[in-house]
Amino acid sequence: MADLSGVPMDELQNEIFKMVQEDMGKKQLKAKDITNAMIQKFGEEKCSKESCKEAIRTLIDSGKLVYGYFGGSSSIQVPHKEGAEPDK
Amino acid sequence: MANETKKTSTPLLDELEKGKWPSFVKEIKKMADKNPRAKDLLGQLEQSYKDKVTHWKHGGLVGVRGYGGGVIGRYSDSPDKFPNVAHFHTIRINQPSGWFYTSKALREICDVWEQHGSGLTNMHGSTGDLVLLGTSTDNLEPIFTKLTNKGWDLGGSGSVLRTPSCCAGPARCEFACYDTLNLTYDLTQAYQDVLHRPQFPYKWKFKMSGCPNDCVASVARADMSIIGIWKDDIQVDQEAVRAYAKSGVDVQSEICDLCPTKCMSWDGKDLKIVNKWCNKCMHCINAMPKALRPGKERGAAILIGAKAPILQGAQMSSVLVPFMKMEPPYKELKDLVEKIWDFWGEYGKNRERIGELIQRVGMGQFLEALEIEPKPQMVANPRTNPFIFYEEYFEEEGEQK
């Protein structure tokens, strides 16, 4: 019988953070890329679009992840010092 | 912040102060006397004119906590030379429907902006937002706090629902076929989450026009254009038509002959309209507003897929729903929008607008996914019909074989 209990929110957040951290500098990840990857990892029975959305929201609100912007398009990133940002 | 009193020498920019028209250089110079950011802006701009190259760098992580839009990062590539514009971020403020402000509200914004930014604004950006030009990263949170305390909010930027915008609609225009202001406000409130938190493959713009004059140019710019339209006959006051003719309007050549579908005739006494031929171009109504009015059965046509040339060429929107009643709570519209967003979220590539996705997968697939029946009004260009489906024909042929 399939285990239908969802992925714990903490675990989901950790996985999302890990994914964004690993892809830093390689890919501009969007919420959709992260959601698809998590559903693929945990399976549709255990991980939904809604739970991914909630996990991303919590990570953004806590400041652990931030939204980046370039050319009218957004991505999710680990906070870092901007290459463009001048030294103070 | 460095604040030198020495005036910046700007011989090239000075040229742009000449002539009768208001000059942006004149305005920046006025602000440069009291704001060092504006002063360095002049310096960097003069440098750009000399070098024939921009000295701005764009994008980045700047924003306010929890929001993915509303701030557009901008940095100088010569911070040593122009330290006061080392950061020069743009802030988008969600404008009220139809751009109605009290002078008190504008003063509130300007006070915050003079304290924390360059003092320079842009009313309004092409997105429709009220734009504040030029501040540094450390000023973003204080600006946001002060503005939200006064009831303002940031607009959209990035892969979000961009701030919905509309024409002045029934507040100032007799042709409005639905309440553009109310719909804009309603959509803004209903979709706060997607306005502030990027969840889409790319940007999504709603623009609401009250009539086919399309004063917000939604047909050229919006992923979804919601354009007021009527279903029944144009209202005609024959007396008023005759009064126009008497006052010198050549009804035949100025009205009937310029009608694109030739649906009107004038016998010197009465103006006759074959309404089923009318394509709602608004020419006759604009030319004789006292005599002609849109019909009484009003709503909106929903068009899809316009965009400016960023990744691919420009595209105009085309009809998706020829007529929809546009009344609160706008359930039919919201159901359609959310279905489209689901489809786009599922199949859209990164940085692909909905119009490009439709082009890639084909309108047939798109309509099928949305469970919308093809209709004759869904023509992308006059005298073409790209949405004829031969599936049944092929099925029949296959069965015969």
Short mmCIF file of C-alpha atoms in Angstrom, two decimals:
data_model
loop_
_atom_site.label_atom_id
_atom_site.label_comp_id
_atom_site.label_asym_id
_atom_site.label_seq_id
_atom_site.Cartn_x
_atom_site.Cartn_y
_atom_site.Cartn_z
CA MET A 1 0.00 0.00 0.00
CA ALA A 2 1.36 3.44 -0.95
CA ASP A 3 2.42 5.76 1.88
CA LEU A 4 0.19 8.82 1.41
CA SER A 5 1.54 10.93 4.28
CA GLY A 6 3.12 14.07 2.88
CA VAL A 7 6.76 15.10 3.07
CA PRO A 8 7.31 17.02 6.35
CA MET A 9 7.55 20.75 5.67
CA ASP A 10 11.02 21.00 7.25
CA GLU A 11 12.34 18.28 5.01
CA LEU A 12 10.81 19.85 1.92
CA GLN A 13 12.31 23.25 2.79
CA ASN A 14 15.72 21.69 3.33
CA GLU A 15 15.57 19.91 -0.01
CA ILE A 16 14.52 23.10 -1.80
CA PHE A 17 17.28 25.09 -0.14
CA LYS A 18 19.83 22.41 -1.03
CA MET A 19 18.70 22.39 -4.65
CA VAL A 20 18.90 26.19 -4.99
CA GLN A 21 22.31 26.22 -3.30
CA GLU A 22 23.69 23.48 -5.56
CA ASP A 23 22.43 25.16 -8.72
CA MET A 24 23.73 28.60 -7.80
CA GLY A 25 25.70 30.12 -10.64
CA LYS A 26 24.63 27.32 -12.96
CA LYS A 27 20.87 27.75 -13.37
CA GLN A 28 18.37 30.53 -12.80
CA LEU A 29 15.75 28.47 -10.97
CA LYS A 30 12.11 29.50 -11.04
CA ALA A 31 9.41 28.38 -8.62
CA LYS A 32 8.12 26.04 -11.33
CA ASP A 33 11.52 24.32 -11.77
CA ILE A 34 11.78 23.75 -8.04
CA THR A 35 8.22 22.46 -7.74
CA ASN A 36 8.67 20.03 -10.64
CA ALA A 37 11.95 18.75 -9.19
CA MET A 38 10.44 18.20 -5.75
CA ILE A 39 7.40 16.39 -7.14
CA GLN A 40 9.73 14.21 -9.17
CA LYS A 41 11.87 13.52 -6.12
CA PHE A 42 9.12 12.71 -3.63
CA GLY A 43 6.32 11.62 -5.94
CA GLU A 44 2.93 13.23 -6.54
CA GLU A 45 1.37 11.29 -3.67
CA LYS A 46 3.67 12.87 -1.11
CA CYS A 47 4.45 16.27 -2.55
CA SER A 48 2.00 18.73 -4.11
CA LYS A 49 2.33 22.06 -5.90
CA GLU A 50 0.66 23.69 -2.89
CA SER A 51 3.14 22.28 -0.37
CA CYS A 52 6.07 23.42 -2.56
CA LYS A 53 4.52 26.86 -2.84
CA GLU A 54 4.18 27.05 0.93
CA ALA A 55 7.76 25.85 1.47
CA ILE A 56 9.15 28.43 -0.98
CA ARG A 57 7.10 31.16 0.65
CA THR A 58 8.45 30.27 4.10
CA LEU A 59 12.04 30.21 2.83
CA ILE A 60 11.59 33.61 1.15
CA ASP A 61 9.85 35.16 4.15
CA SER A 62 12.62 33.96 6.46
CA GLY A 63 15.25 35.51 4.16
CA LYS A 64 16.97 32.15 3.62
CA LEU A 65 16.20 32.44 -0.10
CA VAL A 66 15.55 35.58 -2.12
CA TYR A 67 14.09 36.50 -5.48
CA GLY A 68 16.55 37.66 -8.12
CA TYR A 69 15.67 39.65 -11.20
CA PHE A 70 17.18 40.11 -14.61
CA GLY A 71 15.74 41.25 -17.92
CA GLY A 72 12.14 41.13 -16.77
CA SER A 73 12.48 37.61 -15.45
CA SER A 74 12.75 36.34 -11.86
CA SER A 75 14.56 33.47 -10.22
CA ILE A 76 15.02 32.09 -6.72
CA GLN A 77 18.51 32.35 -5.26
CA VAL A 78 20.54 32.08 -2.09
CA PRO A 79 21.33 35.61 -0.87
CA HIS A 80 24.78 36.69 -1.96
CA LYS A 81 26.70 39.86 -2.60
CA GLU A 82 25.90 41.17 -6.05
CA GLY A 83 28.64 41.15 -8.67
CA ALA A 84 27.25 44.51 -9.73
CA GLU A 85 27.05 45.87 -6.22
CA PRO A 86 29.75 48.36 -5.40
CA ASP A 87 31.89 48.00 -2.28
CA LYS A 88 30.84 50.28 0.54
CA MET B 1 26.85 60.27 0.71
CA ALA B 2 29.26 62.59 -1.05
CA ASN B 3 27.73 65.97 -1.63
CA GLU B 4 29.93 68.29 -3.62
CA THR B 5 28.61 71.73 -4.26
CA LYS B 6 30.49 72.14 -7.53
CA LYS B 7 28.17 72.16 -10.56
CA THR B 8 28.56 69.33 -13.03
CA SER B 9 29.68 70.43 -16.47
CA THR B 10 27.20 69.02 -19.01
CA PRO B 11 27.72 70.61 -22.43
CA LEU B 12 26.02 67.75 -24.31
CA LEU B 13 23.01 67.56 -22.00
CA ASP B 14 22.67 71.34 -22.14
CA GLU B 15 21.71 70.96 -25.80
CA LEU B 16 18.62 69.08 -24.67
CA GLU B 17 17.38 72.08 -22.70
CA LYS B 18 17.00 74.18 -25.80
CA GLY B 19 13.69 74.58 -27.59
CA LYS B 20 10.11 74.98 -26.47
CA TRP B 21 9.42 71.56 -25.04
CA PRO B 22 9.82 70.71 -21.35
CA SER B 23 13.21 69.14 -20.82
CA PHE B 24 14.09 66.23 -18.58
CA VAL B 25 17.57 67.73 -18.24
CA LYS B 26 16.08 70.92 -16.82
CA GLU B 27 14.16 68.88 -14.25
CA ILE B 28 17.18 66.79 -13.22
CA LYS B 29 19.24 69.98 -12.89
CA LYS B 30 16.63 71.52 -10.60
CA MET B 31 16.85 68.48 -8.35
CA ALA B 32 20.67 68.33 -8.65
CA ASP B 33 20.92 71.56 -6.67
CA LYS B 34 19.61 69.81 -3.58
CA ASN B 35 20.06 66.08 -4.18
CA PRO B 36 23.50 64.53 -4.77
CA ARG B 37 21.98 61.51 -6.52
CA ALA B 38 20.44 63.75 -9.16
CA LYS B 39 23.76 65.56 -9.48
CA ASP B 40 25.70 62.35 -10.17
CA LEU B 41 22.94 61.19 -12.48
CA LEU B 42 23.64 64.24 -14.62
CA GLY B 43 27.35 63.46 -14.55
CA GLN B 44 26.90 59.84 -15.55
CA LEU B 45 24.41 60.71 -18.27
CA GLU B 46 26.80 63.27 -19.74
CA GLN B 47 29.50 60.59 -19.65
CA SER B 48 27.18 58.19 -21.52
CA TYR B 49 26.53 60.81 -24.19
CA LYS B 50 30.27 61.33 -24.58
CA ASP B 51 31.10 57.61 -24.67
CA LYS B 52 27.97 56.68 -26.64
CA VAL B 53 27.43 53.78 -24.28
CA THR B 54 25.27 53.27 -21.20
CA HIS B 55 26.98 53.15 -17.84
CA TRP B 56 24.15 51.31 -16.08
CA LYS B 57 24.14 47.70 -15.00
CA HIS B 58 20.78 46.07 -14.46
CA GLY B 59 19.09 43.42 -12.36
CA GLY B 60 20.10 41.57 -9.22
CA LEU B 61 18.78 40.61 -5.84
CA VAL B 62 17.47 43.92 -4.57
CA GLY B 63 13.98 43.99 -3.19
CA VAL B 64 12.07 44.10 0.03
CA ARG B 65 11.63 41.12 2.33
CA GLY B 66 9.00 38.69 1.04
CA TYR B 67 8.43 40.48 -2.27
CA GLY B 68 9.78 39.28 -5.59
CA GLY B 69 8.76 42.35 -7.55
CA GLY B 70 8.47 46.09 -7.37
CA VAL B 71 12.16 46.96 -7.25
CA ILE B 72 14.46 46.88 -10.24
CA GLY B 73 18.14 46.88 -9.38
CA ARG B 74 20.34 49.34 -11.18
CA TYR B 75 24.02 50.01 -10.58
CA SER B 76 26.57 52.35 -12.06
CA ASP B 77 29.56 50.76 -13.76
CA SER B 78 31.61 53.77 -12.65
CA PRO B 79 30.90 54.00 -8.91
CA ASP B 80 34.27 55.62 -8.24
CA LYS B 81 33.45 58.48 -10.55
CA PHE B 82 29.78 58.77 -9.60
CA PRO B 83 29.47 57.44 -6.02
CA ASN B 84 26.00 58.85 -5.43
CA VAL B 85 24.51 56.72 -8.19
CA ALA B 86 26.53 53.61 -7.35
CA HIS B 87 23.09 52.13 -6.60
CA PHE B 88 20.23 53.74 -8.45
CA HIS B 89 17.33 51.31 -8.05
CA THR B 90 13.89 51.87 -9.53
CA ILE B 91 10.78 51.36 -7.42
CA ARG B 92 7.39 50.63 -8.93
CA ILE B 93 4.36 51.76 -6.93
CA ASN B 94 1.01 50.14 -7.68
CA GLN B 95 -1.01 52.98 -9.15
CA PRO B 96 -4.71 53.41 -8.37
CA SER B 97 -7.15 52.36 -11.11
CA GLY B 98 -7.28 55.00 -13.82
CA TRP B 99 -4.41 56.99 -12.22
CA PHE B 100 -6.61 59.06 -9.96
CA TYR B 101 -4.72 60.72 -7.08
CA THR B 102 -5.37 63.47 -4.64
CA SER B 103 -2.66 66.12 -4.47
CA LYS B 104 -2.21 65.13 -0.79
CA ALA B 105 -1.42 61.53 -1.79
CA LEU B 106 1.15 62.68 -4.33
CA ARG B 107 2.79 64.95 -1.74
CA GLU B 108 3.07 62.02 0.67
CA ILE B 109 4.92 59.98 -1.94
CA CYS B 110 7.15 62.88 -2.92
CA ASP B 111 8.09 63.57 0.72
CA VAL B 112 9.17 59.96 1.23
CA TRP B 113 11.02 60.01 -2.06
CA GLU B 114 12.89 63.25 -1.46
CA GLN B 115 14.02 61.86 1.90
CA HIS B 116 15.12 58.43 0.69
CA GLY B 117 15.66 58.72 -3.07
CA SER B 118 16.70 60.99 -5.89
CA GLY B 119 13.46 62.97 -5.84
CA LEU B 120 12.96 62.09 -9.50
CA THR B 121 9.81 60.29 -10.56
CA ASN B 122 8.29 58.97 -13.73
CA MET B 123 4.53 59.40 -14.10
CA HIS B 124 3.92 56.79 -15.26
CA GLY B 125 6.04 53.91 -16.47
CA SER B 126 4.87 51.95 -19.48
CA THR B 127 3.59 49.26 -17.13
CA GLY B 128 1.25 51.86 -15.65
CA ASP B 129 2.99 52.02 -12.28
CA LEU B 130 4.04 55.21 -10.59
CA VAL B 131 7.81 54.97 -10.86
CA LEU B 132 10.37 56.31 -8.40
CA LEU B 133 13.80 56.61 -10.00
CA GLY B 134 16.98 56.07 -8.06
CA THR B 135 17.69 54.95 -4.53
CA SER B 136 20.19 52.74 -2.73
CA THR B 137 19.66 49.24 -1.33
CA ASP B 138 19.73 50.36 2.31
CA ASN B 139 16.86 52.77 1.67
CA LEU B 140 14.48 50.16 0.22
CA GLU B 141 13.02 48.80 3.47
CA PRO B 142 12.48 52.28 5.01
CA ILE B 143 10.76 53.47 1.82
CA PHE B 144 8.59 50.35 1.72
CA THR B 145 7.59 50.73 5.39
CA LYS B 146 6.73 54.40 5.01
CA LEU B 147 4.73 53.89 1.83
CA THR B 148 2.80 50.87 3.09
CA ASN B 149 1.99 52.73 6.31
CA LYS B 150 0.26 55.28 4.10
CA GLY B 151 -1.65 52.61 2.18
CA TRP B 152 0.58 52.24 -0.87
CA ASP B 153 2.01 48.99 -2.17
CA LEU B 154 4.71 47.99 -4.61
CA GLY B 155 3.82 47.07 -8.18
CA GLY B 156 4.97 44.08 -10.15
CA SER B 157 8.27 43.32 -11.85
CA GLY B 158 9.86 40.09 -12.99
CA SER B 159 7.97 36.86 -13.62
CA VAL B 160 4.82 38.01 -11.90
CA LEU B 161 1.43 39.42 -12.66
CA ARG B 162 2.43 42.96 -13.57
CA THR B 163 0.38 45.71 -11.98
CA PRO B 164 -2.98 45.60 -13.76
CA SER B 165 -3.77 48.89 -15.47
CA CYS B 166 -6.79 50.42 -17.14
CA CYS B 167 -8.17 53.47 -18.89
CA ALA B 168 -10.19 56.08 -16.99
CA GLY B 169 -13.29 54.11 -17.99
CA PRO B 170 -16.73 55.18 -16.77
CA ALA B 171 -15.13 57.67 -14.38
CA ARG B 172 -14.40 60.03 -17.26
CA CYS B 173 -15.56 58.50 -20.51
CA GLU B 174 -18.98 58.07 -22.08
CA PHE B 175 -17.91 55.14 -24.26
CA ALA B 176 -16.92 52.74 -21.46
CA CYS B 177 -18.72 49.43 -21.97
CA TYR B 178 -17.80 48.08 -18.54
CA ASP B 179 -16.32 49.34 -15.29
CA THR B 180 -12.58 49.10 -16.05
CA LEU B 181 -11.67 50.71 -12.72
CA ASN B 182 -13.58 48.18 -10.68
CA LEU B 183 -12.25 45.20 -12.63
CA THR B 184 -8.67 46.47 -12.27
CA TYR B 185 -9.09 46.94 -8.55
CA ASP B 186 -10.74 43.54 -8.19
CA LEU B 187 -8.02 41.68 -10.11
CA THR B 188 -5.30 43.53 -8.19
CA GLN B 189 -6.83 42.44 -4.88
CA ALA B 190 -7.66 38.91 -6.00
CA TYR B 191 -4.19 38.15 -7.34
CA GLN B 192 -1.92 39.76 -4.74
CA ASP B 193 0.07 36.56 -4.33
CA VAL B 194 1.06 36.24 -7.99
CA LEU B 195 1.65 40.00 -8.16
CA HIS B 196 4.30 39.92 -5.45
CA ARG B 197 5.71 36.39 -5.63
CA PRO B 198 7.10 35.27 -8.99
CA GLN B 199 5.44 31.99 -9.96
CA PHE B 200 5.05 32.35 -13.72
CA PRO B 201 7.38 31.39 -16.59
CA TYR B 202 7.60 35.11 -17.42
CA LYS B 203 5.60 38.31 -17.06
CA TRP B 204 1.82 38.49 -17.40
CA LYS B 205 0.04 41.75 -18.15
CA PHE B 206 -3.66 42.54 -17.88
CA LYS B 207 -4.80 45.77 -19.46
CA MET B 208 -8.38 46.91 -19.30
CA SER B 209 -9.85 49.20 -21.95
CA GLY B 210 -13.43 50.37 -21.68
CA CYS B 211 -14.09 50.44 -25.41
CA PRO B 212 -12.40 49.47 -28.69
CA ASN B 213 -10.60 52.85 -28.81
CA ASP B 214 -8.28 50.98 -26.44
CA CYS B 215 -6.71 54.03 -24.78
CA VAL B 216 -4.29 51.85 -22.76
CA ALA B 217 -3.12 50.14 -25.99
CA SER B 218 -3.88 46.76 -24.49
CA VAL B 219 -4.03 45.11 -27.89
CA ALA B 220 -0.35 45.85 -28.41
CA ARG B 221 0.99 45.21 -24.92
CA ALA B 222 -1.11 42.95 -22.74
CA ASP B 223 -0.95 39.20 -22.47
CA MET B 224 -4.65 39.50 -21.79
CA SER B 225 -6.46 42.52 -23.21
CA ILE B 226 -9.95 43.05 -21.83
CA ILE B 227 -11.63 45.45 -24.22
CA GLY B 228 -15.14 46.82 -23.71
CA ILE B 229 -17.54 46.00 -26.49
CA TRP B 230 -21.28 45.78 -27.19
CA LYS B 231 -23.30 42.95 -28.61
CA ASP B 232 -26.41 44.65 -29.96
CA ASP B 233 -26.88 47.60 -32.31
CA ILE B 234 -25.11 50.97 -32.22
CA GLN B 235 -27.49 53.53 -30.73
CA VAL B 236 -28.34 56.17 -33.31
CA ASP B 237 -29.96 59.56 -32.77
CA GLN B 238 -31.01 60.45 -36.32
CA GLU B 239 -31.81 64.07 -35.38
CA ALA B 240 -28.26 64.50 -34.09
CA VAL B 241 -26.83 62.91 -37.27
CA ARG B 242 -28.76 65.44 -39.33
CA ALA B 243 -27.45 68.22 -37.07
CA TYR B 244 -23.87 67.08 -37.76
CA ALA B 245 -24.60 67.11 -41.50
CA LYS B 246 -26.09 70.58 -41.22
CA SER B 247 -23.04 71.85 -39.33
CA GLY B 248 -20.75 70.76 -42.17
CA VAL B 249 -19.89 67.12 -41.56
CA ASP B 250 -19.90 65.21 -44.84
CA VAL B 251 -21.55 62.09 -43.48
CA GLN B 252 -21.00 60.14 -46.70
CA SER B 253 -17.29 60.77 -47.15
CA GLU B 254 -16.22 61.31 -43.54
CA ILE B 255 -18.27 58.57 -41.92
CA CYS B 256 -19.71 56.01 -44.36
CA ASP B 257 -16.77 55.88 -46.79
CA LEU B 258 -14.28 55.52 -43.94
CA CYS B 259 -16.15 52.63 -42.32
CA PRO B 260 -13.82 49.63 -42.76
CA THR B 261 -16.68 47.17 -43.28
CA LYS B 262 -18.86 49.57 -45.28
CA CYS B 263 -21.77 48.77 -43.02
CA MET B 264 -23.26 52.28 -43.15
CA SER B 265 -25.27 54.23 -45.68
CA TRP B 266 -26.54 57.82 -45.67
CA ASP B 267 -29.37 59.07 -47.84
CA GLY B 268 -29.16 62.68 -46.65
CA LYS B 269 -31.87 62.06 -44.06
CA ASP B 270 -31.17 58.86 -42.18
CA LEU B 271 -28.01 56.95 -41.31
CA LYS B 272 -28.56 53.22 -41.73
CA ILE B 273 -26.25 50.63 -40.18
CA VAL B 274 -26.05 46.93 -40.94
CA ASN B 275 -24.92 46.09 -37.43
CA LYS B 276 -24.00 42.49 -38.14
CA TRP B 277 -21.22 43.79 -40.42
CA CYS B 278 -19.88 46.24 -37.85
CA ASN B 279 -16.45 45.30 -36.49
CA LYS B 280 -16.58 47.83 -33.64
CA CYS B 281 -13.80 50.06 -35.00
CA MET B 282 -15.36 53.11 -33.24
CA HIS B 283 -14.68 55.47 -36.16
CA CYS B 284 -18.30 56.60 -36.60
CA ILE B 285 -18.87 56.90 -32.84
CA ASN B 286 -15.69 58.94 -32.38
CA ALA B 287 -16.61 61.21 -35.30
CA MET B 288 -20.20 61.85 -34.20
CA PRO B 289 -20.27 61.24 -30.44
CA LYS B 290 -23.49 63.21 -29.98
CA ALA B 291 -25.31 61.08 -32.52
CA LEU B 292 -23.91 57.60 -32.05
CA ARG B 293 -23.28 55.50 -28.96
CA PRO B 294 -22.20 51.92 -28.29
CA GLY B 295 -25.14 49.51 -27.94
CA LYS B 296 -26.88 48.75 -24.67
CA GLU B 297 -25.85 45.11 -24.25
CA ARG B 298 -22.33 45.69 -23.05
CA GLY B 299 -19.44 43.56 -21.88
CA ALA B 300 -15.90 42.87 -23.05
CA ALA B 301 -13.96 40.94 -25.64
CA ILE B 302 -11.02 38.97 -24.24
CA LEU B 303 -7.93 39.01 -26.39
CA ILE B 304 -4.77 37.07 -25.76
CA GLY B 305 -1.08 37.12 -26.55
CA ALA B 306 0.25 40.65 -27.17
CA LYS B 307 3.84 41.49 -26.35
CA ALA B 308 6.60 43.91 -27.19
CA PRO B 309 9.71 42.65 -28.99
CA ILE B 310 11.98 41.39 -26.20
CA LEU B 311 12.98 37.82 -26.98
CA GLN B 312 11.02 37.49 -30.21
CA GLY B 313 9.22 40.01 -32.40
CA ALA B 314 6.25 42.10 -31.33
CA GLN B 315 2.85 40.49 -31.39
CA MET B 316 -0.67 41.92 -31.23
CA SER B 317 -3.30 40.11 -29.22
CA SER B 318 -6.11 38.25 -30.96
CA VAL B 319 -9.64 37.38 -29.89
CA LEU B 320 -10.07 34.50 -27.49
CA VAL B 321 -13.59 35.22 -26.22
CA PRO B 322 -15.64 37.50 -28.50
CA PHE B 323 -18.01 38.62 -25.75
CA MET B 324 -18.17 38.16 -22.01
CA LYS B 325 -20.40 39.96 -19.50
CA MET B 326 -18.07 41.91 -17.23
CA GLU B 327 -19.76 42.18 -13.86
CA PRO B 328 -18.57 41.50 -10.29
CA PRO B 329 -17.43 39.06 -9.03
CA TYR B 330 -16.00 38.35 -12.52
CA LYS B 331 -16.11 34.60 -11.94
CA GLU B 332 -16.20 33.64 -15.61
CA LEU B 333 -13.15 35.78 -16.33
CA LYS B 334 -11.19 34.52 -13.31
CA ASP B 335 -11.95 30.88 -14.16
CA LEU B 336 -10.62 31.47 -17.67
CA VAL B 337 -7.52 33.31 -16.42
CA GLU B 338 -6.65 30.58 -13.93
CA LYS B 339 -7.09 27.87 -16.58
CA ILE B 340 -4.71 29.77 -18.86
CA TRP B 341 -2.18 30.24 -16.05
CA ASP B 342 -2.29 26.50 -15.31
CA PHE B 343 -1.67 25.68 -18.97
CA TRP B 344 1.14 28.24 -19.21
CA GLY B 345 2.71 27.05 -15.94
CA GLU B 346 2.63 23.48 -17.19
CA TYR B 347 3.89 23.95 -20.75
CA GLY B 348 5.53 27.39 -20.86
CA LYS B 349 9.30 27.54 -21.13
CA ASN B 350 11.28 29.97 -19.02
CA ARG B 351 10.88 33.49 -20.39
CA GLU B 352 8.10 32.47 -22.74
CA ARG B 353 5.09 34.77 -22.90
CA ILE B 354 1.66 33.23 -23.35
CA GLY B 355 1.47 34.54 -26.95
CA GLU B 356 4.71 32.77 -27.79
CA LEU B 357 3.51 29.56 -26.17
CA ILE B 358 0.30 29.69 -28.24
CA GLN B 359 2.38 30.22 -31.35
CA ARG B 360 4.60 27.27 -30.45
CA VAL B 361 1.90 24.74 -29.60
CA GLY B 362 -0.74 26.10 -31.97
CA MET B 363 -4.01 27.84 -31.25
CA GLY B 364 -5.88 24.57 -31.79
CA GLN B 365 -4.06 22.83 -28.93
CA PHE B 366 -4.49 25.87 -26.73
CA LEU B 367 -8.24 26.09 -27.32
CA GLU B 368 -8.62 22.37 -26.78
CA ALA B 369 -6.79 22.57 -23.44
CA LEU B 370 -9.02 25.42 -22.38
CA GLU B 371 -12.11 23.67 -23.69
CA ILE B 372 -13.05 26.69 -25.79
CA GLU B 373 -14.88 26.20 -29.07
CA PRO B 374 -13.24 27.92 -32.06
CA LYS B 375 -15.27 30.89 -33.24
CA PRO B 376 -15.18 32.97 -36.43
CA GLN B 377 -14.06 36.06 -34.48
CA MET B 378 -10.78 34.35 -33.58
CA VAL B 379 -8.88 35.65 -36.56
CA ALA B 380 -5.31 36.75 -35.99
CA ASN B 381 -5.31 39.00 -39.07
CA PRO B 382 -8.04 40.22 -41.42
CA ARG B 383 -8.89 37.77 -44.21
CA THR B 384 -7.01 34.91 -42.62
CA ASN B 385 -8.35 32.12 -40.52
CA PRO B 386 -5.64 30.04 -38.97
CA PHE B 387 -8.00 28.11 -36.76
CA ILE B 388 -9.82 25.89 -39.25
CA PHE B 389 -9.66 22.33 -38.01
CA TYR B 390 -9.65 19.39 -40.35
CA GLU B 391 -9.54 16.66 -37.72
CA GLU B 392 -13.07 15.40 -38.38
CA TYR B 393 -12.37 15.41 -42.11
CA PHE B 394 -9.24 13.32 -41.58
CA GLU B 395 -11.07 10.97 -39.23
CA GLU B 396 -13.78 10.41 -41.83
CA GLU B 397 -11.17 9.85 -44.50
CA GLY B 398 -9.33 7.41 -42.23
CA GLU B 399 -12.53 5.52 -41.53
CA GLN B 400 -13.21 5.12 -45.25
CA LYS B 401 -9.78 3.60 -45.73
#
